[in-house]
């Protein structure tokens, strides 16, 4: 039976396996073979849809050869930036079947467990996640201590957002009917499963899996991906918990800026710089740090403004907040009975007043919302047994 016939046979009631790829040509044949071995004997119609971020590594030729005997096809994204979540969302739109499975191309997710995810989905669940950290789940022995700690920390940061043991799993099954409005999603980076859980408010069931180390090729995980993950978490926390999350994030950024400020202030004095000069100098790197992190994290998702102009606005608002801070302290210790003997309390009150003013000015002025029209995005559509590009 031809690949096309096998895909058409179950059109509707089958499973589309969506795999985002970037320079994974070495892993694609083994991935397709293991999926074929896991599903073909059970009478399930399936397709493997690889959504590639313009790898230019021969992946298209590999897929063309596989498509001669298996229901495999590839979509090549030319849009920038490369983004795993965007690739998966495009896969959702192009998938032929009513059940959708997402997994990684590096063979860290076991294709043999796809059937178990689909069986659990048959209980009426909205999404089924392959869990590394639930009962019965595990990670492979080749994982290093640093990677395990990094994964555990990231999972702990995401746990308040979803009621499951492994909300960051990239291996999941979802029926098309349970997909939230794709236009309302706002993913960033590689945790599309968490995006669906939070914004779709989906009921989740977990199936234990063993998460293995990649078989071939190199990991795409770098510091940019880690930063994108934190930015994505910020978006989801704001969505789930509202303005309190933004205020808390603003406060944490301010605290980190204070550490920088004090460290530079003390460091300059240790080098012999006069204390008033040291205080004047230490303010600028601290306020610049606060501006940049707030731009990237606290107010991520709001339209960006020219950097120099926005930095100047933030610096001005910080000086206003500093004035309110010092003014509150001076007023309390001068005119309010009792505060002249409780100067630390007056100082903390001034910090709170100045911080709240900073937050309000930053929210309504420095990082304010304003409409910025963007260029329309192109799409590319792939058909069975072919590889097509869309710009």
XYZ file of C-alpha atoms in Angstrom:
391
model
C 0.000 0.000 0.000
C 1.395 3.429 -0.908
C 2.131 6.063 1.695
C -0.649 8.265 0.323
C -3.194 5.475 0.519
C -2.219 4.668 4.077
C -2.777 8.276 5.115
C -6.101 8.646 3.268
C -7.456 5.381 4.647
C -7.975 6.799 8.117
C -8.618 10.394 7.181
C -10.275 11.941 10.243
C -10.007 9.101 12.783
C -6.239 8.632 12.821
C -3.261 10.262 14.484
C -0.986 12.996 13.179
C 2.428 12.896 14.819
C 3.892 16.398 14.727
C 7.635 16.715 15.158
C 9.425 20.101 15.050
C 12.918 19.717 13.599
C 16.095 21.731 13.253
C 19.121 19.939 11.807
C 17.847 16.482 12.761
C 18.515 14.636 9.483
C 20.463 11.930 11.331
C 17.558 11.089 13.618
C 14.634 11.214 11.187
C 15.010 7.689 9.671
C 15.183 6.002 13.088
C 12.272 8.096 14.359
C 10.080 7.160 11.382
C 11.026 3.475 11.673
C 10.188 3.326 15.386
C 6.844 5.081 14.859
C 6.030 2.672 12.029
C 6.902 -0.324 14.209
C 4.845 1.039 17.111
C 1.671 1.916 15.190
C 1.370 0.035 11.919
C 0.575 -3.324 13.497
C -2.325 -1.934 15.512
C -4.459 -0.779 12.616
C -4.115 2.915 13.456
C -3.926 5.263 10.488
C -1.133 7.721 11.035
C 1.086 10.323 9.488
C 4.417 11.781 10.552
C 4.453 15.520 9.907
C 7.890 17.062 10.330
C 7.841 20.853 10.607
C 11.374 21.974 9.876
C 12.878 25.369 10.733
C 14.848 25.616 7.491
C 17.630 23.252 8.552
C 19.347 23.043 5.166
C 21.018 19.812 6.301
C 19.503 17.353 3.842
C 16.417 16.635 5.946
C 14.191 17.280 2.929
C 15.965 14.574 0.893
C 15.704 12.117 3.784
C 11.961 12.747 4.056
C 11.453 12.432 0.298
C 13.008 8.960 0.402
C 10.967 7.885 3.432
C 7.751 9.166 1.845
C 8.047 6.519 -0.880
C 7.096 3.831 1.652
C 5.793 5.601 4.776
C 3.180 8.337 5.467
C 5.848 10.955 6.127
C 5.861 14.550 4.935
C 7.699 17.739 5.754
C 6.811 21.406 6.049
C 9.754 23.828 5.840
C 9.309 27.126 7.664
C 11.238 30.088 6.316
C 9.923 32.559 8.861
C 12.257 34.149 11.375
C 12.992 33.579 14.152
C 13.249 29.832 14.349
C 10.852 28.710 17.056
C 9.763 25.248 18.151
C 6.353 26.359 19.395
C 5.577 28.177 16.141
C 6.517 25.018 14.249
C 4.130 22.919 16.334
C 1.278 25.404 15.893
C 1.756 25.238 12.142
C 1.720 21.462 12.412
C -1.643 21.615 14.181
C -3.056 23.557 11.243
C -1.675 21.187 8.615
C -2.380 17.866 10.362
C -4.845 15.538 8.632
C -6.197 13.611 11.596
C -8.315 14.369 14.636
C -5.791 13.151 17.221
C -2.492 14.992 17.496
C 0.738 13.816 19.102
C 3.792 16.023 19.596
C 7.271 14.720 20.369
C 10.910 15.650 19.824
C 12.968 14.476 16.866
C 16.058 13.535 18.875
C 14.545 10.220 20.123
C 14.546 11.394 23.734
C 10.789 10.683 23.748
C 9.974 7.012 23.212
C 7.736 6.594 20.124
C 6.709 3.192 21.528
C 4.587 5.026 24.134
C 2.462 6.857 21.557
C -0.133 4.081 21.719
C -0.318 4.460 25.522
C -0.913 8.199 25.199
C -3.669 7.571 22.657
C -5.283 4.931 24.875
C -5.359 7.363 27.797
C -6.803 10.003 25.494
C -9.669 7.623 24.780
C -10.904 8.093 28.365
C -12.189 11.536 27.395
C -9.119 13.418 28.582
C -8.337 16.766 27.011
C -4.568 16.240 26.968
C -2.235 13.392 27.939
C 1.379 14.179 28.833
C 4.311 11.788 28.827
C 5.767 12.352 32.300
C 9.387 12.012 33.372
C 8.707 12.890 36.997
C 5.408 11.220 37.820
C 5.102 7.769 39.361
C 6.875 5.290 37.090
C 8.607 7.967 35.023
C 12.376 8.394 34.793
C 15.245 10.032 32.956
C 17.983 8.083 31.261
C 21.212 7.210 33.104
C 23.277 9.311 30.684
C 21.822 12.551 32.016
C 24.366 14.699 33.853
C 23.790 16.167 37.301
C 23.734 19.739 35.978
C 21.106 18.955 33.345
C 18.927 17.154 35.887
C 19.137 20.050 38.349
C 18.356 22.528 35.585
C 15.331 20.486 34.519
C 14.077 20.106 38.077
C 14.390 23.837 38.743
C 12.549 24.721 35.531
C 9.806 22.229 36.417
C 9.459 23.691 39.913
C 9.051 27.179 38.421
C 6.267 25.912 36.147
C 4.408 23.733 38.670
C 2.180 26.534 40.064
C 0.770 26.983 36.562
C -0.484 23.417 35.998
C -1.630 20.522 38.178
C 0.717 17.798 36.961
C 4.159 16.469 37.817
C 5.812 17.305 34.488
C 4.176 20.401 32.967
C 7.218 20.983 30.749
C 6.914 17.691 28.895
C 7.282 18.046 25.145
C 5.638 14.655 24.533
C 1.846 14.837 24.580
C -1.354 13.833 22.823
C -4.371 16.070 22.350
C -7.597 15.690 20.353
C -8.222 18.438 17.838
C -11.498 19.285 19.594
C -9.586 20.229 22.769
C -7.227 22.670 21.066
C -7.783 26.239 22.253
C -8.089 28.996 19.670
C -4.629 29.003 18.116
C -4.868 32.733 17.428
C -5.163 33.304 21.182
C -1.951 31.448 22.018
C 1.252 33.358 22.697
C 4.058 30.783 23.038
C 7.729 31.606 23.082
C 10.434 28.985 22.743
C 10.047 25.280 23.213
C 7.364 24.681 25.875
C 4.234 24.548 23.745
C 2.697 21.891 25.999
C 2.736 24.275 28.960
C 1.169 26.969 26.779
C -1.719 24.663 25.897
C -2.216 23.554 29.506
C -2.405 27.081 30.885
C -4.246 29.027 28.201
C -6.503 26.121 27.259
C -7.196 25.259 30.922
C -7.053 21.609 29.911
C -7.683 18.607 32.121
C -4.479 16.591 32.037
C -3.599 12.941 32.539
C -0.011 11.725 32.741
C 1.558 8.567 31.362
C 5.018 7.628 32.714
C 7.887 7.561 30.231
C 11.648 7.151 30.322
C 13.260 10.248 28.881
C 16.456 9.318 27.061
C 19.474 11.309 25.941
C 19.451 12.336 22.272
C 20.700 9.688 19.867
C 22.556 11.822 17.301
C 23.196 15.449 16.432
C 23.598 18.273 18.910
C 21.224 19.935 21.339
C 19.783 23.306 20.354
C 19.484 24.361 23.992
C 21.513 27.471 24.759
C 21.286 30.580 26.874
C 18.843 32.242 24.462
C 16.439 29.327 24.856
C 16.751 29.578 28.630
C 15.961 33.294 28.523
C 13.001 32.633 26.220
C 11.728 30.055 28.710
C 11.786 32.615 31.521
C 10.052 35.155 29.304
C 7.416 32.569 28.430
C 6.906 31.760 32.105
C 6.399 35.465 32.770
C 3.695 35.639 30.112
C 1.883 32.620 31.532
C 2.095 33.814 35.139
C 0.622 37.157 34.094
C -2.121 35.352 32.198
C -2.902 33.034 35.110
C -2.510 35.362 38.075
C -2.972 38.827 36.567
C -1.349 42.127 37.511
C -0.011 40.835 40.828
C 2.490 38.753 38.877
C 3.750 41.799 36.992
C 4.086 43.771 40.226
C 5.959 40.916 41.919
C 8.260 40.543 38.926
C 8.922 44.283 38.909
C 9.811 44.078 42.582
C 12.182 41.141 42.062
C 13.918 42.967 39.225
C 14.255 46.018 41.457
C 15.775 43.868 44.205
C 18.322 42.440 41.775
C 19.142 45.990 40.659
C 19.685 46.971 44.288
C 22.226 44.166 44.650
C 24.080 45.483 41.592
C 23.881 49.052 42.889
C 25.268 48.205 46.334
C 27.944 45.877 44.946
C 29.320 48.536 42.596
C 29.026 51.211 45.279
C 31.056 49.174 47.781
C 33.464 47.940 45.118
C 34.315 51.444 43.961
C 34.925 52.567 47.516
C 37.264 49.636 48.069
C 39.252 50.951 45.093
C 39.547 54.356 46.759
C 36.695 56.179 45.001
C 35.049 58.860 47.184
C 31.678 57.631 48.503
C 29.507 60.311 46.845
C 31.171 59.714 43.493
C 30.758 55.969 43.976
C 27.062 56.489 44.720
C 26.593 58.576 41.587
C 28.339 56.004 39.390
C 26.645 52.898 40.843
C 23.167 54.193 40.042
C 23.580 53.991 36.251
C 24.430 50.301 35.719
C 21.740 49.342 38.234
C 19.019 51.388 36.560
C 20.124 50.143 33.127
C 19.898 46.556 34.347
C 16.404 47.152 35.720
C 15.272 48.740 32.466
C 16.583 45.879 30.317
C 15.236 43.010 32.451
C 11.847 44.676 32.811
C 11.763 45.169 29.038
C 12.621 41.509 28.412
C 10.668 39.857 31.243
C 8.213 41.987 33.246
C 6.722 43.750 30.220
C 7.512 41.094 27.663
C 4.712 40.931 25.119
C 4.097 44.661 25.084
C 5.207 46.499 21.934
C 8.823 47.585 22.205
C 9.982 51.178 21.786
C 13.366 52.502 20.628
C 15.866 51.424 23.260
C 17.566 54.740 24.004
C 14.277 56.613 24.292
C 12.758 53.989 26.545
C 15.904 53.820 28.695
C 15.746 57.594 29.176
C 12.084 57.335 30.201
C 12.867 54.552 32.663
C 15.789 56.474 34.124
C 13.589 59.556 34.580
C 10.860 57.493 36.238
C 13.459 55.892 38.527
C 14.674 59.328 39.595
C 11.058 60.300 40.320
C 10.668 57.132 42.375
C 13.940 57.861 44.179
C 12.648 61.359 44.967
C 9.420 59.896 46.365
C 11.450 57.376 48.362
C 13.728 59.963 49.950
C 10.904 62.496 50.314
C 8.714 60.010 52.161
C 11.587 59.158 54.494
C 12.323 62.827 55.154
C 8.658 63.693 55.727
C 8.053 60.800 58.108
C 11.154 61.386 60.198
C 10.570 65.141 60.316
C 6.829 65.556 60.806
C 5.342 62.233 61.967
C 5.754 61.456 65.642
C 7.580 58.252 66.377
C 9.286 57.838 63.018
C 12.303 59.872 64.160
C 13.012 56.952 66.520
C 12.010 54.290 63.975
C 14.084 55.390 61.031
C 14.398 51.895 59.543
C 10.608 51.688 59.353
C 10.575 55.110 57.689
C 13.220 53.936 55.222
C 11.208 50.804 54.318
C 8.058 52.888 53.931
C 9.911 55.203 51.582
C 11.158 52.230 49.563
C 7.580 50.920 49.281
C 6.157 54.271 48.193
C 8.944 54.862 45.684
C 8.645 51.312 44.360
C 4.886 51.567 43.825
C 5.305 54.896 42.059
C 8.038 53.412 39.867
C 5.783 50.493 38.975
C 2.817 52.698 38.081
C 4.906 55.049 35.939
C 6.656 52.126 34.236
C 3.360 50.372 33.491
C 1.456 53.398 32.227
C 4.268 55.364 30.585
C 7.618 53.648 30.060
C 6.294 50.299 28.824
C 2.789 51.444 27.935
C 0.595 49.587 25.490
C 0.297 51.039 22.023
C -0.652 49.532 18.719
C 2.242 48.761 16.412
C 1.148 47.125 13.167
C 3.337 44.217 12.123
C 4.013 42.677 8.758
C 1.675 39.854 7.737
C 3.078 36.418 8.264
C 3.357 33.953 5.436
C 2.555 30.253 5.511
C 3.705 27.230 3.649
C 1.682 24.095 3.069
C 3.025 20.606 2.513
C 1.303 17.649 0.846
C 1.809 13.930 1.268
C 5.160 12.714 0.007
C 6.452 16.198 -0.783
C 8.459 18.910 0.835
C 7.196 22.435 0.281
C 8.362 25.828 1.384
C 6.192 28.713 2.529
C 7.386 32.222 3.148
